[in-house]
């Protein structure tokens, strides 16, 4: 058995125990985790300092160093996040549906944990705690494989979490870390069909594509976002400019940020200068089609074909003038990633047509795409945003980390 | 583009139309299909006769020939099945959940089609119609790849179905058949990630394993069933014998048939002879552990290790004596396929322990495992029985062929 198979077996056994563990005990373990994170933060911080020193020596970019960095305030926020997950309702055991059949069989469809959840992610130590807490609350064991740059931080915090589990009477193996962060163990994890019920990649597009292409374990694809704002001819234009500015500029690195604006020809001359007045505050680089460049001027870069599929992740925006809803919807069908798409309009008919016709995890009328998020949607927490259609779509909270089973109560029924 | 990619693109375009097609038009198309199957049954029968002649010449077994065979009565039943699907409620557009957020955003989680469903199956021409009708009702386009032995029958019936679609004003490409049934097109279909939203294999364990191991498209595993009947010491023994007989013998070839009985030591001496009295009517071959052989005699074959994992699919049964619920549940965790598991008992505590602790799509108390079925569960129809935990678990009806999307209604909200 490989080390990963051994971990998989241990996680599967832990998951069996966890599946019949009540909310009270899981909650006690979550509080113990939150307390232990604060009580032992010195250990976590010094491991993190070692990761940071190594990353700096290896020349890591400042923005990535920032993601990797822990401090007292961040640890306090992470512990508070665990307390918030503790306070959420436990989805396990909820009865989704009951049916009484004519032959007297009573069917109960119940929520149960998925089993063992694998998560592959990059160098953000907060994800380690977050994922462990969400999986525990939803009754799942988890095997976590963080980025190698955060390895010391992850090893330190996993030890703290496992001690807290044990002190609460739960198996340490409810949470496990893949300690060997080589490419080989990533593939082993993707092949761990006997032990993993699902694999969730969290990170950039490269990671997600690679996991989706190579995994034999069922995967949930998350977080690819080429999101569009479509400004319909009947939009409230000042509102539309504010929403576009928010969708592009409030946090351009995240997946629900807008990457492309489509503008109805009828209002392009009015809208584009109005939008630019806001966008220029952040020096947004525009990639426009010829009509956009004609209206705004040569400072707009000519959009190349690849701009229509780009997830810029920073202060850049593609701009295209369209004839109306049909062209906008066709364009979104061709270039969207099924994440978040918005129409800005006062037209009831156009809004309805767009909501029905656009195929995405979230479709908006007159609001920023930036709201596609577990907290903003009221789920209380989030393990990622699914951009696939199977199992879960959109922000995934605790319920999306569950499956169901039918419990069937009979009194001697046999089938004819 | 390969032929399959061309079909995939056409199906994707058809699916976009179908997603915004109302129930009325889909229902009209389903009735047109049912009518056309009857009106043009001659075409289907003569194609089937050619398939049968070729299969006989190739030496196909009688039981497989029977599955391949169509006659007037079977066609009438298939057409009636389409009418029944027409009568089921349309899941598309149903609102699963609405949420009003403090910032005034109104969220609506709506059922939407999956998109394009691929189905790989064996030589049963009825599956072609059944799958096409279920996909159409749930707003999905489908690409069907049946067994090569049924190719002429499938081509004939797909032409009939596509004509009916066209006559109803829907795209012919809502339903497509993979005409080249070589191994190569099977792999192409498993790699068709750009166009297929899900792939469902329907057939034997070999087919399902091969698709699950080789597909890059998300797969729903169906129909692997090593199902257990656990006779607890407090079972009503005559009822237990009747249920075991039904679970094993009413249709041993199907996935919800029992393959193994676990009997509490305390009642084994009473129960096993009682069960044998029924099982011998079908000359069931028993594979027993030493205790079973001691009780029943040497006619029981000694169970080999592989018997504990065997999906016999015929009149054979593995028999094991256990110490109680703990051992039974551990055994089921080690050898079950997560399909259907039953405890037979009058003990409330044992029943509760078993229902909570056994991880399977369906867990029964005092009833035959043979009820795990879309019709018996009241879903009205079934595309298969999922034995995985992601997306759907247990019998899959129309709802399980859907995804959801969030429609978010705002009035200018931006995120801080």
PDB file of N, CA and C in Angstrom, chain B residues 303-361:
ATOM      1  N   UNK B 303     -17.969 -21.769   0.625  1.00  0.00           N
ATOM      2  CA  UNK B 303     -17.794 -20.421   0.041  1.00  0.00           C
ATOM      3  C   UNK B 303     -16.315 -20.100  -0.074  1.00  0.00           C
ATOM      4  N   UNK B 304     -15.908 -19.681  -1.256  1.00  0.00           N
ATOM      5  CA  UNK B 304     -14.528 -19.210  -1.473  1.00  0.00           C
ATOM      6  C   UNK B 304     -14.504 -17.704  -1.212  1.00  0.00           C
ATOM      7  N   UNK B 305     -13.314 -17.130  -0.976  1.00  0.00           N
ATOM      8  CA  UNK B 305     -13.280 -15.680  -0.709  1.00  0.00           C
ATOM      9  C   UNK B 305     -14.003 -14.863  -1.780  1.00  0.00           C
ATOM     10  N   UNK B 306     -13.896 -15.296  -3.042  1.00  0.00           N
ATOM     11  CA  UNK B 306     -14.521 -14.486  -4.096  1.00  0.00           C
ATOM     12  C   UNK B 306     -16.056 -14.547  -4.055  1.00  0.00           C
ATOM     13  N   UNK B 307     -16.601 -15.556  -3.362  1.00  0.00           N
ATOM     14  CA  UNK B 307     -18.061 -15.604  -3.251  1.00  0.00           C
ATOM     15  C   UNK B 307     -18.618 -14.411  -2.486  1.00  0.00           C
ATOM     16  N   UNK B 308     -17.831 -13.875  -1.569  1.00  0.00           N
ATOM     17  CA  UNK B 308     -18.341 -12.749  -0.761  1.00  0.00           C
ATOM     18  C   UNK B 308     -18.441 -11.461  -1.570  1.00  0.00           C
ATOM     19  N   UNK B 309     -17.833 -11.449  -2.744  1.00  0.00           N
ATOM     20  CA  UNK B 309     -17.933 -10.246  -3.580  1.00  0.00           C
ATOM     21  C   UNK B 309     -18.653 -10.515  -4.899  1.00  0.00           C
ATOM     22  N   UNK B 310     -19.276 -11.684  -5.011  1.00  0.00           N
ATOM     23  CA  UNK B 310     -19.821 -12.087  -6.315  1.00  0.00           C
ATOM     24  C   UNK B 310     -21.206 -11.496  -6.561  1.00  0.00           C
ATOM     25  N   UNK B 311     -21.382 -10.931  -7.767  1.00  0.00           N
ATOM     26  CA  UNK B 311     -22.728 -10.573  -8.221  1.00  0.00           C
ATOM     27  C   UNK B 311     -23.149 -11.708  -9.150  1.00  0.00           C
ATOM     28  N   UNK B 312     -23.756 -12.748  -8.561  1.00  0.00           N
ATOM     29  CA  UNK B 312     -24.021 -13.971  -9.342  1.00  0.00           C
ATOM     30  C   UNK B 312     -24.948 -13.686 -10.520  1.00  0.00           C
ATOM     31  N   UNK B 313     -26.011 -12.943 -10.251  1.00  0.00           N
ATOM     32  CA  UNK B 313     -26.960 -12.685 -11.327  1.00  0.00           C
ATOM     33  C   UNK B 313     -27.781 -13.900 -11.709  1.00  0.00           C
ATOM     34  N   UNK B 314     -27.711 -14.966 -10.946  1.00  0.00           N
ATOM     35  CA  UNK B 314     -28.611 -16.098 -11.192  1.00  0.00           C
ATOM     36  C   UNK B 314     -28.928 -16.821  -9.884  1.00  0.00           C
ATOM     37  N   UNK B 315     -29.376 -18.060  -9.981  1.00  0.00           N
ATOM     38  CA  UNK B 315     -29.863 -18.754  -8.785  1.00  0.00           C
ATOM     39  C   UNK B 315     -28.711 -19.282  -7.929  1.00  0.00           C
ATOM     40  N   UNK B 316     -27.905 -18.382  -7.410  1.00  0.00           N
ATOM     41  CA  UNK B 316     -26.836 -18.731  -6.490  1.00  0.00           C
ATOM     42  C   UNK B 316     -26.880 -17.734  -5.348  1.00  0.00           C
ATOM     43  N   UNK B 317     -26.455 -18.201  -4.175  1.00  0.00           N
ATOM     44  CA  UNK B 317     -26.543 -17.345  -2.991  1.00  0.00           C
ATOM     45  C   UNK B 317     -25.398 -17.671  -2.040  1.00  0.00           C
ATOM     46  N   UNK B 318     -24.718 -16.647  -1.559  1.00  0.00           N
ATOM     47  CA  UNK B 318     -23.698 -16.837  -0.530  1.00  0.00           C
ATOM     48  C   UNK B 318     -24.373 -16.751   0.841  1.00  0.00           C
ATOM     49  N   UNK B 319     -23.906 -17.564   1.784  1.00  0.00           N
ATOM     50  CA  UNK B 319     -24.540 -17.630   3.109  1.00  0.00           C
ATOM     51  C   UNK B 319     -23.458 -17.552   4.175  1.00  0.00           C
ATOM     52  N   UNK B 320     -23.645 -16.665   5.136  1.00  0.00           N
ATOM     53  CA  UNK B 320     -22.660 -16.520   6.201  1.00  0.00           C
ATOM     54  C   UNK B 320     -23.369 -16.342   7.536  1.00  0.00           C
ATOM     55  N   UNK B 321     -22.864 -17.033   8.540  1.00  0.00           N
ATOM     56  CA  UNK B 321     -23.392 -16.888   9.893  1.00  0.00           C
ATOM     57  C   UNK B 321     -22.567 -15.816  10.603  1.00  0.00           C
ATOM     58  N   UNK B 322     -23.254 -14.878  11.270  1.00  0.00           N
ATOM     59  CA  UNK B 322     -22.550 -13.781  11.945  1.00  0.00           C
ATOM     60  C   UNK B 322     -22.981 -13.700  13.410  1.00  0.00           C
ATOM     61  N   UNK B 323     -22.193 -12.927  14.176  1.00  0.00           N
ATOM     62  CA  UNK B 323     -22.456 -12.849  15.614  1.00  0.00           C
ATOM     63  C   UNK B 323     -23.535 -11.825  15.960  1.00  0.00           C
ATOM     64  N   UNK B 324     -23.763 -10.861  15.075  1.00  0.00           N
ATOM     65  CA  UNK B 324     -24.762  -9.837  15.377  1.00  0.00           C
ATOM     66  C   UNK B 324     -24.605  -8.637  14.458  1.00  0.00           C
ATOM     67  N   UNK B 325     -25.338  -7.562  14.727  1.00  0.00           N
ATOM     68  CA  UNK B 325     -25.355  -6.396  13.833  1.00  0.00           C
ATOM     69  C   UNK B 325     -23.974  -5.820  13.518  1.00  0.00           C
ATOM     70  N   UNK B 326     -23.087  -5.763  14.520  1.00  0.00           N
ATOM     71  CA  UNK B 326     -21.776  -5.169  14.262  1.00  0.00           C
ATOM     72  C   UNK B 326     -21.042  -5.931  13.159  1.00  0.00           C
ATOM     73  N   UNK B 327     -21.007  -7.251  13.306  1.00  0.00           N
ATOM     74  CA  UNK B 327     -20.305  -8.048  12.309  1.00  0.00           C
ATOM     75  C   UNK B 327     -21.004  -7.948  10.953  1.00  0.00           C
ATOM     76  N   UNK B 328     -22.324  -7.946  10.963  1.00  0.00           N
ATOM     77  CA  UNK B 328     -23.058  -7.839   9.692  1.00  0.00           C
ATOM     78  C   UNK B 328     -22.738  -6.511   9.007  1.00  0.00           C
ATOM     79  N   UNK B 329     -22.730  -5.439   9.769  1.00  0.00           N
ATOM     80  CA  UNK B 329     -22.478  -4.128   9.179  1.00  0.00           C
ATOM     81  C   UNK B 329     -21.038  -3.999   8.679  1.00  0.00           C
ATOM     82  N   UNK B 330     -20.101  -4.556   9.436  1.00  0.00           N
ATOM     83  CA  UNK B 330     -18.704  -4.536   8.955  1.00  0.00           C
ATOM     84  C   UNK B 330     -18.573  -5.334   7.656  1.00  0.00           C
ATOM     85  N   UNK B 331     -19.250  -6.483   7.613  1.00  0.00           N
ATOM     86  CA  UNK B 331     -19.187  -7.321   6.418  1.00  0.00           C
ATOM     87  C   UNK B 331     -19.780  -6.588   5.212  1.00  0.00           C
ATOM     88  N   UNK B 332     -20.895  -5.926   5.430  1.00  0.00           N
ATOM     89  CA  UNK B 332     -21.538  -5.186   4.335  1.00  0.00           C
ATOM     90  C   UNK B 332     -20.650  -4.024   3.890  1.00  0.00           C
ATOM     91  N   UNK B 333     -20.014  -3.350   4.855  1.00  0.00           N
ATOM     92  CA  UNK B 333     -19.105  -2.254   4.481  1.00  0.00           C
ATOM     93  C   UNK B 333     -17.955  -2.786   3.637  1.00  0.00           C
ATOM     94  N   UNK B 334     -17.495  -4.006   3.938  1.00  0.00           N
ATOM     95  CA  UNK B 334     -16.353  -4.555   3.207  1.00  0.00           C
ATOM     96  C   UNK B 334     -16.751  -5.127   1.850  1.00  0.00           C
ATOM     97  N   UNK B 335     -17.940  -5.687   1.737  1.00  0.00           N
ATOM     98  CA  UNK B 335     -18.288  -6.436   0.520  1.00  0.00           C
ATOM     99  C   UNK B 335     -19.457  -5.862  -0.278  1.00  0.00           C
ATOM    100  N   UNK B 336     -20.212  -4.945   0.286  1.00  0.00           N
ATOM    101  CA  UNK B 336     -21.356  -4.396  -0.448  1.00  0.00           C
ATOM    102  C   UNK B 336     -20.910  -3.442  -1.543  1.00  0.00           C
ATOM    103  N   UNK B 337     -21.801  -3.177  -2.482  1.00  0.00           N
ATOM    104  CA  UNK B 337     -21.502  -2.210  -3.545  1.00  0.00           C
ATOM    105  C   UNK B 337     -22.275  -0.913  -3.329  1.00  0.00           C
ATOM    106  N   UNK B 338     -22.913  -0.772  -2.164  1.00  0.00           N
ATOM    107  CA  UNK B 338     -23.639   0.465  -1.890  1.00  0.00           C
ATOM    108  C   UNK B 338     -24.947   0.549  -2.640  1.00  0.00           C
ATOM    109  N   UNK B 339     -25.532  -0.575  -2.993  1.00  0.00           N
ATOM    110  CA  UNK B 339     -26.790  -0.576  -3.727  1.00  0.00           C
ATOM    111  C   UNK B 339     -27.963  -0.711  -2.753  1.00  0.00           C
ATOM    112  N   UNK B 340     -28.324  -1.930  -2.371  1.00  0.00           N
ATOM    113  CA  UNK B 340     -29.479  -2.132  -1.497  1.00  0.00           C
ATOM    114  C   UNK B 340     -29.130  -3.161  -0.432  1.00  0.00           C
ATOM    115  N   UNK B 341     -29.448  -2.854   0.821  1.00  0.00           N
ATOM    116  CA  UNK B 341     -29.107  -3.715   1.946  1.00  0.00           C
ATOM    117  C   UNK B 341     -30.311  -3.778   2.859  1.00  0.00           C
ATOM    118  N   UNK B 342     -30.622  -4.988   3.355  1.00  0.00           N
ATOM    119  CA  UNK B 342     -31.814  -5.123   4.198  1.00  0.00           C
ATOM    120  C   UNK B 342     -31.495  -5.785   5.528  1.00  0.00           C
ATOM    121  N   UNK B 343     -32.143  -5.298   6.582  1.00  0.00           N
ATOM    122  CA  UNK B 343     -32.154  -6.007   7.856  1.00  0.00           C
ATOM    123  C   UNK B 343     -33.583  -6.504   8.075  1.00  0.00           C
ATOM    124  N   UNK B 344     -33.679  -7.742   8.548  1.00  0.00           N
ATOM    125  CA  UNK B 344     -34.991  -8.289   8.879  1.00  0.00           C
ATOM    126  C   UNK B 344     -34.991  -8.485  10.382  1.00  0.00           C
ATOM    127  N   UNK B 345     -35.840  -7.750  11.063  1.00  0.00           N
ATOM    128  CA  UNK B 345     -35.835  -7.793  12.536  1.00  0.00           C
ATOM    129  C   UNK B 345     -37.114  -7.184  13.088  1.00  0.00           C
ATOM    130  N   UNK B 346     -37.450  -7.597  14.312  1.00  0.00           N
ATOM    131  CA  UNK B 346     -38.508  -6.913  15.063  1.00  0.00           C
ATOM    132  C   UNK B 346     -37.896  -5.953  16.079  1.00  0.00           C
ATOM    133  N   UNK B 347     -36.573  -5.906  16.161  1.00  0.00           N
ATOM    134  CA  UNK B 347     -35.911  -5.065  17.159  1.00  0.00           C
ATOM    135  C   UNK B 347     -35.784  -3.632  16.647  1.00  0.00           C
ATOM    136  N   UNK B 348     -36.410  -2.719  17.363  1.00  0.00           N
ATOM    137  CA  UNK B 348     -36.328  -1.302  17.005  1.00  0.00           C
ATOM    138  C   UNK B 348     -34.872  -0.834  17.004  1.00  0.00           C
ATOM    139  N   UNK B 349     -34.150  -1.226  18.044  1.00  0.00           N
ATOM    140  CA  UNK B 349     -32.769  -0.755  18.188  1.00  0.00           C
ATOM    141  C   UNK B 349     -31.884  -1.272  17.066  1.00  0.00           C
ATOM    142  N   UNK B 350     -32.018  -2.551  16.746  1.00  0.00           N
ATOM    143  CA  UNK B 350     -31.189  -3.111  15.672  1.00  0.00           C
ATOM    144  C   UNK B 350     -31.538  -2.459  14.335  1.00  0.00           C
ATOM    145  N   UNK B 351     -32.832  -2.222  14.098  1.00  0.00           N
ATOM    146  CA  UNK B 351     -33.255  -1.604  12.834  1.00  0.00           C
ATOM    147  C   UNK B 351     -32.658  -0.201  12.713  1.00  0.00           C
ATOM    148  N   UNK B 352     -32.726   0.534  13.797  1.00  0.00           N
ATOM    149  CA  UNK B 352     -32.216   1.907  13.777  1.00  0.00           C
ATOM    150  C   UNK B 352     -30.702   1.928  13.552  1.00  0.00           C
ATOM    151  N   UNK B 353     -30.021   1.028  14.251  1.00  0.00           N
ATOM    152  CA  UNK B 353     -28.563   0.936  14.132  1.00  0.00           C
ATOM    153  C   UNK B 353     -28.164   0.607  12.684  1.00  0.00           C
ATOM    154  N   UNK B 354     -28.877  -0.302  12.084  1.00  0.00           N
ATOM    155  CA  UNK B 354     -28.581  -0.736  10.716  1.00  0.00           C
ATOM    156  C   UNK B 354     -28.863   0.402   9.718  1.00  0.00           C
ATOM    157  N   UNK B 355     -29.996   1.051   9.868  1.00  0.00           N
ATOM    158  CA  UNK B 355     -30.359   2.132   8.929  1.00  0.00           C
ATOM    159  C   UNK B 355     -29.365   3.282   9.015  1.00  0.00           C
ATOM    160  N   UNK B 356     -28.916   3.597  10.222  1.00  0.00           N
ATOM    161  CA  UNK B 356     -27.959   4.689  10.372  1.00  0.00           C
ATOM    162  C   UNK B 356     -26.564   4.278   9.916  1.00  0.00           C
ATOM    163  N   UNK B 357     -26.190   3.044  10.201  1.00  0.00           N
ATOM    164  CA  UNK B 357     -24.795   2.654  10.018  1.00  0.00           C
ATOM    165  C   UNK B 357     -24.436   2.095   8.661  1.00  0.00           C
ATOM    166  N   UNK B 358     -25.421   1.632   7.905  1.00  0.00           N
ATOM    167  CA  UNK B 358     -25.099   1.035   6.606  1.00  0.00           C
ATOM    168  C   UNK B 358     -25.142   2.111   5.534  1.00  0.00           C
ATOM    169  N   UNK B 359     -24.089   2.162   4.744  1.00  0.00           N
ATOM    170  CA  UNK B 359     -23.947   3.185   3.721  1.00  0.00           C
ATOM    171  C   UNK B 359     -24.317   2.589   2.361  1.00  0.00           C
ATOM    172  N   UNK B 360     -25.515   2.851   1.903  1.00  0.00           N
ATOM    173  CA  UNK B 360     -25.966   2.300   0.621  1.00  0.00           C
ATOM    174  C   UNK B 360     -27.047   3.209   0.057  1.00  0.00           C
ATOM    175  N   UNK B 361     -27.334   3.043  -1.232  1.00  0.00           N
ATOM    176  CA  UNK B 361     -28.370   3.867  -1.856  1.00  0.00           C
ATOM    177  C   UNK B 361     -29.721   3.614  -1.203  1.00  0.00           C
TER     178      UNK B 361
END
